[in-house]
Short mmCIF file of C-alpha atoms in Angstrom, two decimals:
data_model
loop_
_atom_site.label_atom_id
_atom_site.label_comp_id
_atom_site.label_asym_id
_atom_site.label_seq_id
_atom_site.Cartn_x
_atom_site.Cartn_y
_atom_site.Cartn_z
CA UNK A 16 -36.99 98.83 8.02
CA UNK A 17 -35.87 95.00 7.58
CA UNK A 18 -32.29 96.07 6.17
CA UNK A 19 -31.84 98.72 8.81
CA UNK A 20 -32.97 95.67 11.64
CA UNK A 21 -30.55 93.53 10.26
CA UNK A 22 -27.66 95.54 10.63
CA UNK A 23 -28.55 96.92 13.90
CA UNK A 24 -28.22 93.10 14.48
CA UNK A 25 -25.48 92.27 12.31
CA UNK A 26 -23.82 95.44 14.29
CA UNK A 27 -24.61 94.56 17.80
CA UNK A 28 -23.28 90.72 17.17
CA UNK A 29 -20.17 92.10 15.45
CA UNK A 30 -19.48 94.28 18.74
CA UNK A 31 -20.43 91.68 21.35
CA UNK A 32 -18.29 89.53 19.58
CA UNK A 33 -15.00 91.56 18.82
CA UNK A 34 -15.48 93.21 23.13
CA UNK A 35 -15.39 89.40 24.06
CA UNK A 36 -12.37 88.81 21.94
CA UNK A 37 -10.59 91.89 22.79
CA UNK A 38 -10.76 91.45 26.50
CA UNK A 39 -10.12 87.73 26.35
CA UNK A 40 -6.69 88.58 23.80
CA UNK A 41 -5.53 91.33 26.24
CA UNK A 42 -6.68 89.16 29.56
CA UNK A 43 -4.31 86.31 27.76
CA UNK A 44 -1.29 88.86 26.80
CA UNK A 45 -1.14 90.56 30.54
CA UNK A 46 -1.21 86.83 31.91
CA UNK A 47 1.61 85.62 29.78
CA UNK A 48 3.64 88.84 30.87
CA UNK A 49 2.72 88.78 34.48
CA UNK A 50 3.76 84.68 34.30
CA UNK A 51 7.17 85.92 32.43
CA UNK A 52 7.59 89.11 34.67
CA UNK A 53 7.54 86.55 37.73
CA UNK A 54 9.84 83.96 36.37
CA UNK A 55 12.44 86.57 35.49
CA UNK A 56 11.63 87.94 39.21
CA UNK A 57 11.98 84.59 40.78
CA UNK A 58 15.09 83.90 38.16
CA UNK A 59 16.55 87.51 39.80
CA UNK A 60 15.89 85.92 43.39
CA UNK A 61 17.85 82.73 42.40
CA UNK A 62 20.65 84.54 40.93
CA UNK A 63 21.02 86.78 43.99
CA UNK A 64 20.94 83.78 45.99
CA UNK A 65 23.60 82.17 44.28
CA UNK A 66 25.65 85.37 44.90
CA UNK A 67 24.80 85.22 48.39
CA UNK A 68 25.95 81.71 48.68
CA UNK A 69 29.20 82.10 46.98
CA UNK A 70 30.30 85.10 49.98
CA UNK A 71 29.01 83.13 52.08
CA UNK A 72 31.36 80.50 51.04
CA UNK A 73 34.82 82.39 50.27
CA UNK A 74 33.55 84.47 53.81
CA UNK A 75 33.33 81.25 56.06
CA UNK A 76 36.57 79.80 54.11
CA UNK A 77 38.79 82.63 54.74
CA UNK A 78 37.60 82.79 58.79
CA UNK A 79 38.14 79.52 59.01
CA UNK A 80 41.89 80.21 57.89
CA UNK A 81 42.21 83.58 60.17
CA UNK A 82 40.67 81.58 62.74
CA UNK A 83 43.18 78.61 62.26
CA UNK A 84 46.22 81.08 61.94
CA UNK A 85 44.87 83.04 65.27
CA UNK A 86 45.06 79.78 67.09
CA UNK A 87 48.60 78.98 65.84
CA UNK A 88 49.78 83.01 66.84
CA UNK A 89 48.55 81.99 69.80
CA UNK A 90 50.66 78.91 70.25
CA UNK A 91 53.22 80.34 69.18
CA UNK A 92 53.20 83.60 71.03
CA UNK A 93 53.16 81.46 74.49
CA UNK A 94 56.16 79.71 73.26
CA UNK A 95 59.73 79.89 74.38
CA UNK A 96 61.44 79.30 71.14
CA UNK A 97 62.57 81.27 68.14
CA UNK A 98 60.71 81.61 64.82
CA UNK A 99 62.50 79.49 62.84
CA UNK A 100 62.80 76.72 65.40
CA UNK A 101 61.69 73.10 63.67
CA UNK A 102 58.82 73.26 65.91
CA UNK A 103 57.30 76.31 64.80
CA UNK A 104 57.21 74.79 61.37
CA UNK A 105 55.19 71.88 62.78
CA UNK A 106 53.06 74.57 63.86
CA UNK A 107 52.41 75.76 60.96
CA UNK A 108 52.34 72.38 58.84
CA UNK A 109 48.77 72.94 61.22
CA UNK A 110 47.24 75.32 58.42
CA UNK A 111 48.87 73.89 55.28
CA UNK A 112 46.20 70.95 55.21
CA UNK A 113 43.66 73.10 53.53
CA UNK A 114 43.90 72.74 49.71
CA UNK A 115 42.93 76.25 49.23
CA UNK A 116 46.46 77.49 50.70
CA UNK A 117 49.77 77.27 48.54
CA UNK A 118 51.89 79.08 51.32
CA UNK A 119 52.62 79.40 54.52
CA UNK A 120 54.84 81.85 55.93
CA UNK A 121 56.30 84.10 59.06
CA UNK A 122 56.79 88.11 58.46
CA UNK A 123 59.62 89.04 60.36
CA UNK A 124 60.56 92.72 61.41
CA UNK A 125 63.62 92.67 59.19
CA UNK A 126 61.16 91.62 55.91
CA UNK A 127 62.52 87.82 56.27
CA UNK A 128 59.95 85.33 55.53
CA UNK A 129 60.25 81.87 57.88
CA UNK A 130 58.77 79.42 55.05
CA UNK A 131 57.34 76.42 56.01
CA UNK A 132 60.38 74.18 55.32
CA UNK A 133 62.32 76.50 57.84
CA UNK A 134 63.81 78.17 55.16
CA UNK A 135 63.92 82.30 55.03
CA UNK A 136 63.21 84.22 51.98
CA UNK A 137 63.89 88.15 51.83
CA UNK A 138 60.85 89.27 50.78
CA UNK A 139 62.15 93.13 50.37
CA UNK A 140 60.58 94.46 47.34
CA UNK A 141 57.21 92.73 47.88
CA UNK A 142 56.13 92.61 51.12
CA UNK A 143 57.14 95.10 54.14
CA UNK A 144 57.18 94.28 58.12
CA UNK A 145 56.30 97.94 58.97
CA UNK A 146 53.61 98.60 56.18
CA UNK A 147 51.94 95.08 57.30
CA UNK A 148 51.72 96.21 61.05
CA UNK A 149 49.81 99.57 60.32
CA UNK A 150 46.69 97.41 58.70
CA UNK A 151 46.99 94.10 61.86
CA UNK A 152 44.79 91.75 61.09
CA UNK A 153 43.96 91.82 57.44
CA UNK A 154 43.49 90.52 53.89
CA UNK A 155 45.81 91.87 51.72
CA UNK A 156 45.47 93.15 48.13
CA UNK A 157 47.22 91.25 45.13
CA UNK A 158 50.56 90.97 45.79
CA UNK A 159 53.19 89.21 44.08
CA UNK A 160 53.94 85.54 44.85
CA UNK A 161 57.55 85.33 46.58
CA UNK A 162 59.16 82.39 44.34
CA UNK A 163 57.28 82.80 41.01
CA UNK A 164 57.12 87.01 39.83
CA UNK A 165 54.61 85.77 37.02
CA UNK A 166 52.00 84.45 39.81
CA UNK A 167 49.87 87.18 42.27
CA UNK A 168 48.35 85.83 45.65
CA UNK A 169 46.58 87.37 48.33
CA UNK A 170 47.46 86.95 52.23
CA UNK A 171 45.41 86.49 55.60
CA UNK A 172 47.41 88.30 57.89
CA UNK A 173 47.60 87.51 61.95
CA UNK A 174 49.87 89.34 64.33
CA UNK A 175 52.24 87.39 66.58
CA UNK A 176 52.59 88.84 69.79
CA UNK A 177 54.57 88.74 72.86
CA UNK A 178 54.46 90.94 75.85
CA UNK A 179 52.13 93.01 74.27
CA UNK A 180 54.58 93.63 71.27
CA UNK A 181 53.78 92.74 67.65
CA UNK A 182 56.88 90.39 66.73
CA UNK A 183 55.62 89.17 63.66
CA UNK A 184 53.21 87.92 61.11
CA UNK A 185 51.99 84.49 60.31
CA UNK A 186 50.08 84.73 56.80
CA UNK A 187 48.41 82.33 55.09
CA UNK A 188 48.90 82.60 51.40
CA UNK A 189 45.59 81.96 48.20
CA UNK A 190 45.84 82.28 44.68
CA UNK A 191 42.90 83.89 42.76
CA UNK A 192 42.54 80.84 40.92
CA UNK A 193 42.19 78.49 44.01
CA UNK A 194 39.36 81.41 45.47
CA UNK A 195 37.73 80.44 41.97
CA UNK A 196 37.97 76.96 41.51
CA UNK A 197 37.73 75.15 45.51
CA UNK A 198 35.28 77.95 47.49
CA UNK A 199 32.72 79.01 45.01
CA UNK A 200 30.18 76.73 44.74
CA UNK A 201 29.25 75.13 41.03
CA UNK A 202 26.33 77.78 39.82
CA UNK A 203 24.70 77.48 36.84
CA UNK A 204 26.16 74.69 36.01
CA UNK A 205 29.67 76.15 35.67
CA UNK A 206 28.55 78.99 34.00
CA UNK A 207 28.08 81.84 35.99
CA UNK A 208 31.17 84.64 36.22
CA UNK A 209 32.31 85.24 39.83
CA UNK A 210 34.54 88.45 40.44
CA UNK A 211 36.33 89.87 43.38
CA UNK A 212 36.48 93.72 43.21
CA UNK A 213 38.59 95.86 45.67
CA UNK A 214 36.43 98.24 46.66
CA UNK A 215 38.49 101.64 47.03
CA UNK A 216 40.58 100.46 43.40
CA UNK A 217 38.32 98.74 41.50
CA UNK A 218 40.88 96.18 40.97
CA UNK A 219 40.11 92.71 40.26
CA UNK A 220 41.54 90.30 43.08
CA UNK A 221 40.02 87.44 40.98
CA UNK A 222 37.75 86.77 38.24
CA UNK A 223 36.37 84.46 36.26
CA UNK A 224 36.86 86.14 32.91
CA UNK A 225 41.14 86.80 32.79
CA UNK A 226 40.87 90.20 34.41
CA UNK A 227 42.63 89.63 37.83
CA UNK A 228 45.08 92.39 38.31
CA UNK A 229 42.62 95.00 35.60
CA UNK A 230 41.07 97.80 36.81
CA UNK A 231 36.93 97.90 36.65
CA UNK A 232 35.84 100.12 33.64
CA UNK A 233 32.76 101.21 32.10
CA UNK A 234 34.22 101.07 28.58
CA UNK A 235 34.59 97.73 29.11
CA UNK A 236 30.61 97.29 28.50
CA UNK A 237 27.39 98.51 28.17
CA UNK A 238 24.92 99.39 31.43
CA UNK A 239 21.50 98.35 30.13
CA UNK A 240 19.97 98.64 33.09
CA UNK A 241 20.74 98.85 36.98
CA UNK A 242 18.86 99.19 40.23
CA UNK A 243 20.74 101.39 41.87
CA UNK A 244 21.43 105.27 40.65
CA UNK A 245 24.96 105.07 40.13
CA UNK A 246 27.12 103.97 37.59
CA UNK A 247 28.24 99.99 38.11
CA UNK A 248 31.57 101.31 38.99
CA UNK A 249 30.54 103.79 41.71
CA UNK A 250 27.82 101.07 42.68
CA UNK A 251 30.87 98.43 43.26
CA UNK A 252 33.17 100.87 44.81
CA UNK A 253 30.53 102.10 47.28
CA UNK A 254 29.62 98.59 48.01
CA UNK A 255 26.36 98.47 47.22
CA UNK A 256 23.79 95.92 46.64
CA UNK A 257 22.12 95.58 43.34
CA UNK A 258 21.38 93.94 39.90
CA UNK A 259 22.43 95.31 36.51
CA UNK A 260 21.86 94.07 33.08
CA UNK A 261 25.39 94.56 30.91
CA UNK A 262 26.06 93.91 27.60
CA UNK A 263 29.89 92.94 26.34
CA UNK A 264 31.20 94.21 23.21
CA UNK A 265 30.20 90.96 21.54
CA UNK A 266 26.40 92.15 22.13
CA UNK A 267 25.83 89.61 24.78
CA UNK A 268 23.73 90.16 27.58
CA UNK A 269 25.08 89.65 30.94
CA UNK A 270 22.91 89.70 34.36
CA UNK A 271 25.03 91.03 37.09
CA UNK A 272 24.42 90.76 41.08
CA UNK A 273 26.66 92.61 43.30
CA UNK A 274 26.87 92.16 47.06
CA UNK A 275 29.62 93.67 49.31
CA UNK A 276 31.57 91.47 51.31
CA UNK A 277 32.55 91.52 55.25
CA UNK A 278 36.00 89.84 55.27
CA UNK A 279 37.48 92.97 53.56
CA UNK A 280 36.35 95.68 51.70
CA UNK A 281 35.51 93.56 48.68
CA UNK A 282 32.86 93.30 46.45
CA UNK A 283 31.43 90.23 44.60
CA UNK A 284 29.67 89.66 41.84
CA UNK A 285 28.21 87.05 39.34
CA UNK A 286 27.45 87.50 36.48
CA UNK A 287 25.31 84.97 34.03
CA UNK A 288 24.28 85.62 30.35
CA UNK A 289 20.94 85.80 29.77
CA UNK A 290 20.50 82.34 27.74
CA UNK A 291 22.04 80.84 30.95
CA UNK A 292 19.90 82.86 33.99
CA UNK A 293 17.18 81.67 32.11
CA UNK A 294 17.73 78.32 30.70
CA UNK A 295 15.56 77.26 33.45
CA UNK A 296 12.40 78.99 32.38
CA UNK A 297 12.74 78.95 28.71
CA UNK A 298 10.65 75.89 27.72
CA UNK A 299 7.71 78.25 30.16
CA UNK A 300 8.70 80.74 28.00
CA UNK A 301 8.25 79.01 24.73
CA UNK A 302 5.06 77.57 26.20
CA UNK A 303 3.55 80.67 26.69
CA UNK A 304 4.18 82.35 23.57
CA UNK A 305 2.57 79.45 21.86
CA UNK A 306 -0.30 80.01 24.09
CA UNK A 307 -0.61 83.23 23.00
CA UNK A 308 -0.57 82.44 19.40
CA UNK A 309 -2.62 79.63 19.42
CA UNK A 310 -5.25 82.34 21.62
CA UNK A 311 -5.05 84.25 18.94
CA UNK A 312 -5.29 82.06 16.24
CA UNK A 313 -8.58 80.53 18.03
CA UNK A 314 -9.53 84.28 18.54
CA UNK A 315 -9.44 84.92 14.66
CA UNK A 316 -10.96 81.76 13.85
CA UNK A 317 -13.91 82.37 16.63
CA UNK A 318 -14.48 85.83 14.55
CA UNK A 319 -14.54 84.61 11.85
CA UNK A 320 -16.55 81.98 12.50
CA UNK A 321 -18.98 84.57 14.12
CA UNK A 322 -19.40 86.34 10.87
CA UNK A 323 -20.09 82.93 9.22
CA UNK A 324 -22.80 82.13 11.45
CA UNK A 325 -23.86 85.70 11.95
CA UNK A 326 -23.97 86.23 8.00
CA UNK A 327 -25.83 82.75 7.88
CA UNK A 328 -28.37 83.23 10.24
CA UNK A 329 -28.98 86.58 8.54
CA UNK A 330 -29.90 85.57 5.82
CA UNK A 331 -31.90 82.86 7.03
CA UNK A 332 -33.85 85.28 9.06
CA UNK A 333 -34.47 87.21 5.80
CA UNK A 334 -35.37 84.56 3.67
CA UNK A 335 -38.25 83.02 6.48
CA UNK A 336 -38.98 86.97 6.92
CA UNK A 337 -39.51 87.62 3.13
CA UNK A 338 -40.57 84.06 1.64
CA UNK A 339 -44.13 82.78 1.75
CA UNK A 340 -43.76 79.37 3.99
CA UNK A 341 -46.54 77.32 1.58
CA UNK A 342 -45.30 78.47 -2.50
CA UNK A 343 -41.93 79.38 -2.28
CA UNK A 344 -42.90 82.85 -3.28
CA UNK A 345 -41.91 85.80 -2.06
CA UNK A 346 -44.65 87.27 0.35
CA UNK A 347 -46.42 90.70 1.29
CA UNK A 348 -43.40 92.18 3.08
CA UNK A 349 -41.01 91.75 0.93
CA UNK A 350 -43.73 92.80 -1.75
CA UNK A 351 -44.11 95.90 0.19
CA UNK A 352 -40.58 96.34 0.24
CA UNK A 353 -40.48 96.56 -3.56
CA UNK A 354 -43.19 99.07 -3.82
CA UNK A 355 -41.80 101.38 -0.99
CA UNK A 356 -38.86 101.47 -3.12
CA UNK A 357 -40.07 101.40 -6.48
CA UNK A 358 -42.45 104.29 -6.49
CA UNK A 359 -41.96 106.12 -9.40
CA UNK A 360 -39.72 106.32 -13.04
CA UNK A 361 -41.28 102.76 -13.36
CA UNK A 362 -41.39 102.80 -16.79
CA UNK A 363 -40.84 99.45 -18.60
CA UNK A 364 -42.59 96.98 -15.92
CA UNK A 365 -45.62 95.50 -16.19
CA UNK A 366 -47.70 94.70 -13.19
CA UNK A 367 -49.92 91.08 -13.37
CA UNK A 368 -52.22 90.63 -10.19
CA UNK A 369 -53.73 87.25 -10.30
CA UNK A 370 -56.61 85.23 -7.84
CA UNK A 371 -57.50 82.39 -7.32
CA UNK A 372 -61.10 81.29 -8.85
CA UNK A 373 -62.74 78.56 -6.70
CA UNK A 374 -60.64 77.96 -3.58
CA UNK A 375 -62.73 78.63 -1.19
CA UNK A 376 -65.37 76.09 -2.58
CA UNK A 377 -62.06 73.32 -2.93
CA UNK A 378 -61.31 73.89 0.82
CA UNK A 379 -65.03 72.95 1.49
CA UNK A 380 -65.30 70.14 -0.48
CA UNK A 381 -61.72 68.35 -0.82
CA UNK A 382 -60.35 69.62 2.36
CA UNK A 383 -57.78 72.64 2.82
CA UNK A 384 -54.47 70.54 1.62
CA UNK A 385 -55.89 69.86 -1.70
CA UNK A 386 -56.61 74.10 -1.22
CA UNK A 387 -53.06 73.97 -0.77
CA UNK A 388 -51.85 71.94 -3.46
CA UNK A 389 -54.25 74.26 -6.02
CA UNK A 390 -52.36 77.14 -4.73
CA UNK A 391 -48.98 75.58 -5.30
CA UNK A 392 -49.83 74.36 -8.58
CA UNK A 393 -50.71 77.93 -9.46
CA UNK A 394 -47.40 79.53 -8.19
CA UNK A 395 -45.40 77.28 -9.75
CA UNK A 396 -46.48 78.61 -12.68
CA UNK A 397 -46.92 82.05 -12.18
CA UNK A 398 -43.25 81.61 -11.17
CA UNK A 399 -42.26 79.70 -14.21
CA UNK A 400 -43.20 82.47 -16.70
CA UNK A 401 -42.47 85.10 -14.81
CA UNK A 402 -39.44 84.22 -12.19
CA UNK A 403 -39.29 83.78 -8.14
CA UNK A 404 -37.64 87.22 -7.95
CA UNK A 405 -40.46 88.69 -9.07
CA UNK A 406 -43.31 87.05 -8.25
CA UNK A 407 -45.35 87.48 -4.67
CA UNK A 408 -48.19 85.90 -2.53
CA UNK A 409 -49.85 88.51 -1.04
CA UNK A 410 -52.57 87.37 0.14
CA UNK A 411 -54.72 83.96 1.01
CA UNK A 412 -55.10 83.01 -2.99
CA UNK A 413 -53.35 86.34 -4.68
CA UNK A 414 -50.39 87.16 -6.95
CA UNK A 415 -48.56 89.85 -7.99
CA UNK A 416 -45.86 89.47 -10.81
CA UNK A 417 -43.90 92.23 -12.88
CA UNK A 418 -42.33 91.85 -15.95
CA UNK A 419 -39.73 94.24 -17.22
CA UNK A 420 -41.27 94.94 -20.86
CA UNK A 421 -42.59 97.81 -22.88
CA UNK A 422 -44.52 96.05 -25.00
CA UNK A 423 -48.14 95.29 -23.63
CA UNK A 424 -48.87 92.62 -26.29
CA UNK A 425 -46.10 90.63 -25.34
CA UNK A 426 -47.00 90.41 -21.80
CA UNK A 427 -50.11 89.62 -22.38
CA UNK A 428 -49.31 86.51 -24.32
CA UNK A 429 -47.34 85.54 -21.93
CA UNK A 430 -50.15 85.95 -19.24
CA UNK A 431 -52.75 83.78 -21.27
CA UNK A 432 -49.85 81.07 -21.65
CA UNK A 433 -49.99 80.96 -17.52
CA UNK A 434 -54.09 81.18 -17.78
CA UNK A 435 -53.77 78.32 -20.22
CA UNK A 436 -51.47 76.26 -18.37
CA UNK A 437 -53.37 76.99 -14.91
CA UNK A 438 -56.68 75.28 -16.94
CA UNK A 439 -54.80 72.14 -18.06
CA UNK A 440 -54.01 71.51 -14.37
CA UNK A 441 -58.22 72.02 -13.91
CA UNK A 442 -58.11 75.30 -12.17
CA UNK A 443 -58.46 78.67 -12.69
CA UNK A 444 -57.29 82.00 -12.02
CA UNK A 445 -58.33 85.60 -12.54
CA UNK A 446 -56.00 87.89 -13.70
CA UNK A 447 -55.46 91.48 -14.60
CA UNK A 448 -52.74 93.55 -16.32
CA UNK A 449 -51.18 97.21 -16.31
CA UNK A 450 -48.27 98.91 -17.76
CA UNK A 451 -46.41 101.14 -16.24
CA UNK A 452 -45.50 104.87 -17.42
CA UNK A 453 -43.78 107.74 -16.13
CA UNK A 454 -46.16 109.62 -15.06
CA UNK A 455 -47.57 106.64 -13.52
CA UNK A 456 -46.50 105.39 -9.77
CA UNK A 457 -46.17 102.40 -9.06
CA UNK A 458 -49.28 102.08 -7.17
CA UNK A 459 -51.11 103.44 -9.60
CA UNK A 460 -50.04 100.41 -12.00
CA UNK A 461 -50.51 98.04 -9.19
CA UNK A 462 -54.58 99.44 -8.58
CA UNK A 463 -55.57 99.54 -12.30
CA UNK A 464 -53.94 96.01 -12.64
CA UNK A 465 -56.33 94.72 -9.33
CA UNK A 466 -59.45 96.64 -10.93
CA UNK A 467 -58.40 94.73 -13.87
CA UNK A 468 -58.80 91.42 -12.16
CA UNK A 469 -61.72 91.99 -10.41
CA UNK A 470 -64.08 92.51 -13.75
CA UNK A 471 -62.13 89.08 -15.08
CA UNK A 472 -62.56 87.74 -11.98
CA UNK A 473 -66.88 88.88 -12.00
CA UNK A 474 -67.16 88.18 -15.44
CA UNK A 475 -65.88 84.06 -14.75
CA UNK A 476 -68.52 83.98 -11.84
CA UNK A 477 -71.07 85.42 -14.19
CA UNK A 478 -69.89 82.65 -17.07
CA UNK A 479 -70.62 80.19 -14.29
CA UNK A 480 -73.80 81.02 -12.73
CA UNK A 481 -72.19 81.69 -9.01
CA UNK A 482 -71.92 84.60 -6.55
CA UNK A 483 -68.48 86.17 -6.87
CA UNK A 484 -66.94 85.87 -3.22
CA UNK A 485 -65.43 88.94 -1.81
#
């Protein structure tokens, strides 16, 4: 009954304990990954506002420009004197100030281009009066720079008109590198990728990685993941808005946001690698994984320490439960625990049942600790000869001891060496002895040993003229 008590208890603990650990590990584990799912969300928000900056930025610099070259068509148009007058080149020296422009020019009908030192350049072959006047007002695609065949620009086109008529074109003229360098604004600390896509080509009219003038392919990396359900290529081309996760050949991670721009059908995106986007929140990062393991290391060491404890307690329990508080001794339930299990096949024990002669009359007369100092005297030696394991109190002033032995004569030496000894310290015991066989159960041993004691224990009453107590 004791064992199965204990571990029901050992059990229940064990449960308690490993139910409080398990919902405080996974509490812990969905807390670091909601923390981390929200930094990479708020780390998406900054990196979309970053992209949202940057058209906001080439947007507002290239209407400032149209905006500048509509007020010098203007000025022009309600002007008297020809195109390549001096004074139209003061005109134009007007939109030349911003550092972002490397040319200014005038499309004639006849493909001549008025530059802004009043020279004119045929610029047959690369740009064309008739094919500019279908598209008006517009931002061209990559076209090639008229003194250098190497370089690629792109021009803002503005219509000059007189009468109602379409004379010619004042353009202001950008280099991909100048969108780059002067109107994006410093991201990441110079590390982000910003990219110009034309929309119906895929072409790249600038970008940071070498591939102005390259056409936008999928073999050029790996779509890990993307918000929208197209492919990047068709997400770019239909202008969409969106966040994908690319990898480069190299194996690096990339974390693309693409927005589609209002000047012209462009789209832009930037793209950061991953050890940039979230360079930011990596310490948090590195905090909360050491969190975690230092949770779980607690965690262990809590169970473990539970056990301990548990184990500890345990067997306290079952040693207060099983030990008799004033010998030592074992007492009557773990005695009874012996002979529940120990009933029959006991063969080779010996059973010794002992009481104590005269206690009664030394708790009357000396007072009950000397009564317990005679029966602590007398269990230390019953235990001596015969061991604590197997030695009991089962009563106010009785003992049981076995002895593993066959041989009767031997134990019974050994029981008038205790008698003996119990003398010299001026008390005395009664004692009786039976030997187990196999027909025998243990009870059986244990009665005929107490009958036993009782005629010893008459017979030293007798010797001394009193009335044997009950």
């Amino acid at each position: 009954m004791w064992k199965r008590a204990q571990e029901r208890f050992r059990t229940r603990s064990l449960v308690a304990t490993i139910v409080l650990m398990a919902a405080i590990f996974i509490a812990s584990i969905i807390y670091v990954f909601y923390v981390r799912d929200y930094t990479r969300q708020q780390s998406y928000i900054k990196l979309q506002q970053a992209t949202e900056e940057t058209v906001e930025s080439i947007e507002g610099q290239f209407r400032a420009d149209r905006n500048m070259l509509r007020l010098i068509s203007r000025i022009i148009s309600e002007t008297d004197v020809s195109l390549r007058s001096l004074s139209i080149s003061k005109y134009m020296n007007l939109y030349d100030v911003n550092a972002g422009v490397s040319d200014v020019g005038i499309l004639m009908r006849d493909n001549m281009v008025v530059r802004i030192n009043g020279a004119d350049t045929d610029a047959t072959g690369i740009l064309y009066f008739n094919k500019v006047k279908e598209k008006g007002e517009h931002l061209s695609t990559l076209q090639k720079d008229l003194d250098t065949d190497e370089e690629l620009d792109i021009r803002n086109f503005v219509p000059i008109r007189k009468e109602g008529k379409t004379i010619a074109f004042i353009y202001g003229t950008t280099t991909p590198e100048s969108i780059l360098s002067a109107w994006t604004p410093d991201i990441y600390d110079g590390h982000a990728i910003v990219s110009i896509i034309e929309r119906d080509t895929g072409l790249f009219l600038a970008d940071g990685l070498g591939r102005t003038n390259e056409i936008l392919q999928e073999s050029d990396f790996t779509v890990a993941q993307i918000t929208t359900n197209e492919s990047i290529v068709d997400s770019v081309k239909n202008g969409r808005r969106g966040f994908a996760i690319l990898e480069s050949p190299s194996g690096e991670a990339y974390y693309v946001c693409f927005l589609p721009m209002n000047i012209a059908n462009w789209e832009l995106t930037v793209s950061v690698p991953e050890k940039d986007l979230y360079a930011t929140v990596r310490p948090m990062y590195r905090s909360l994984y050491i969190f975690l393991v230092a949770m779980t290391l607690a965690l262990v060491v809590y169970f473990l320490y539970v056990i301990h404890i548990t184990t500890g307690s345990l067997i306290g329990i079952e040693r207060r439960a099983n030990m008799d508080a004033l010998t030592g001794l074992q007492n009557r339930n773990r005695y009874e625990y012996f002979c529940q299990h120990l009933q029959q096949g006991t063969e080779g024990i010996a059973c010794i049942y002992f009481d104590v002669n005269g206690l009664h009359e030394v708790n009357n007369t000396q007072g009950h600790l000397a009564g317990d100092n005679m029966l602590k005297t007398i269990a230390s030696i019953i235990c001596n000869e015969f061991g604590d394991s197997n030695t009991y109190r089962i009563g106010g002033d009785e003992f049981v001891a076995f002895r593993y032995e066959r041989d009767e004569q031997a134990v019974r030496k050994d029981l008038d060496r205790v008698l003996k000894e119990v003398e010299s310290n001026g008390y005395h015991v009664a004692s009786g002895l039976a030997m187990a066989t196999p027909d025998k159960k243990l009870l059986t041993v244990i009665k005929k040993a107490e009958e036993e004691m009782y005629e010893n224990k008459a017979k030293y009453y007798e010797s001394i003229g009193k009335e044997m107590r009950g």
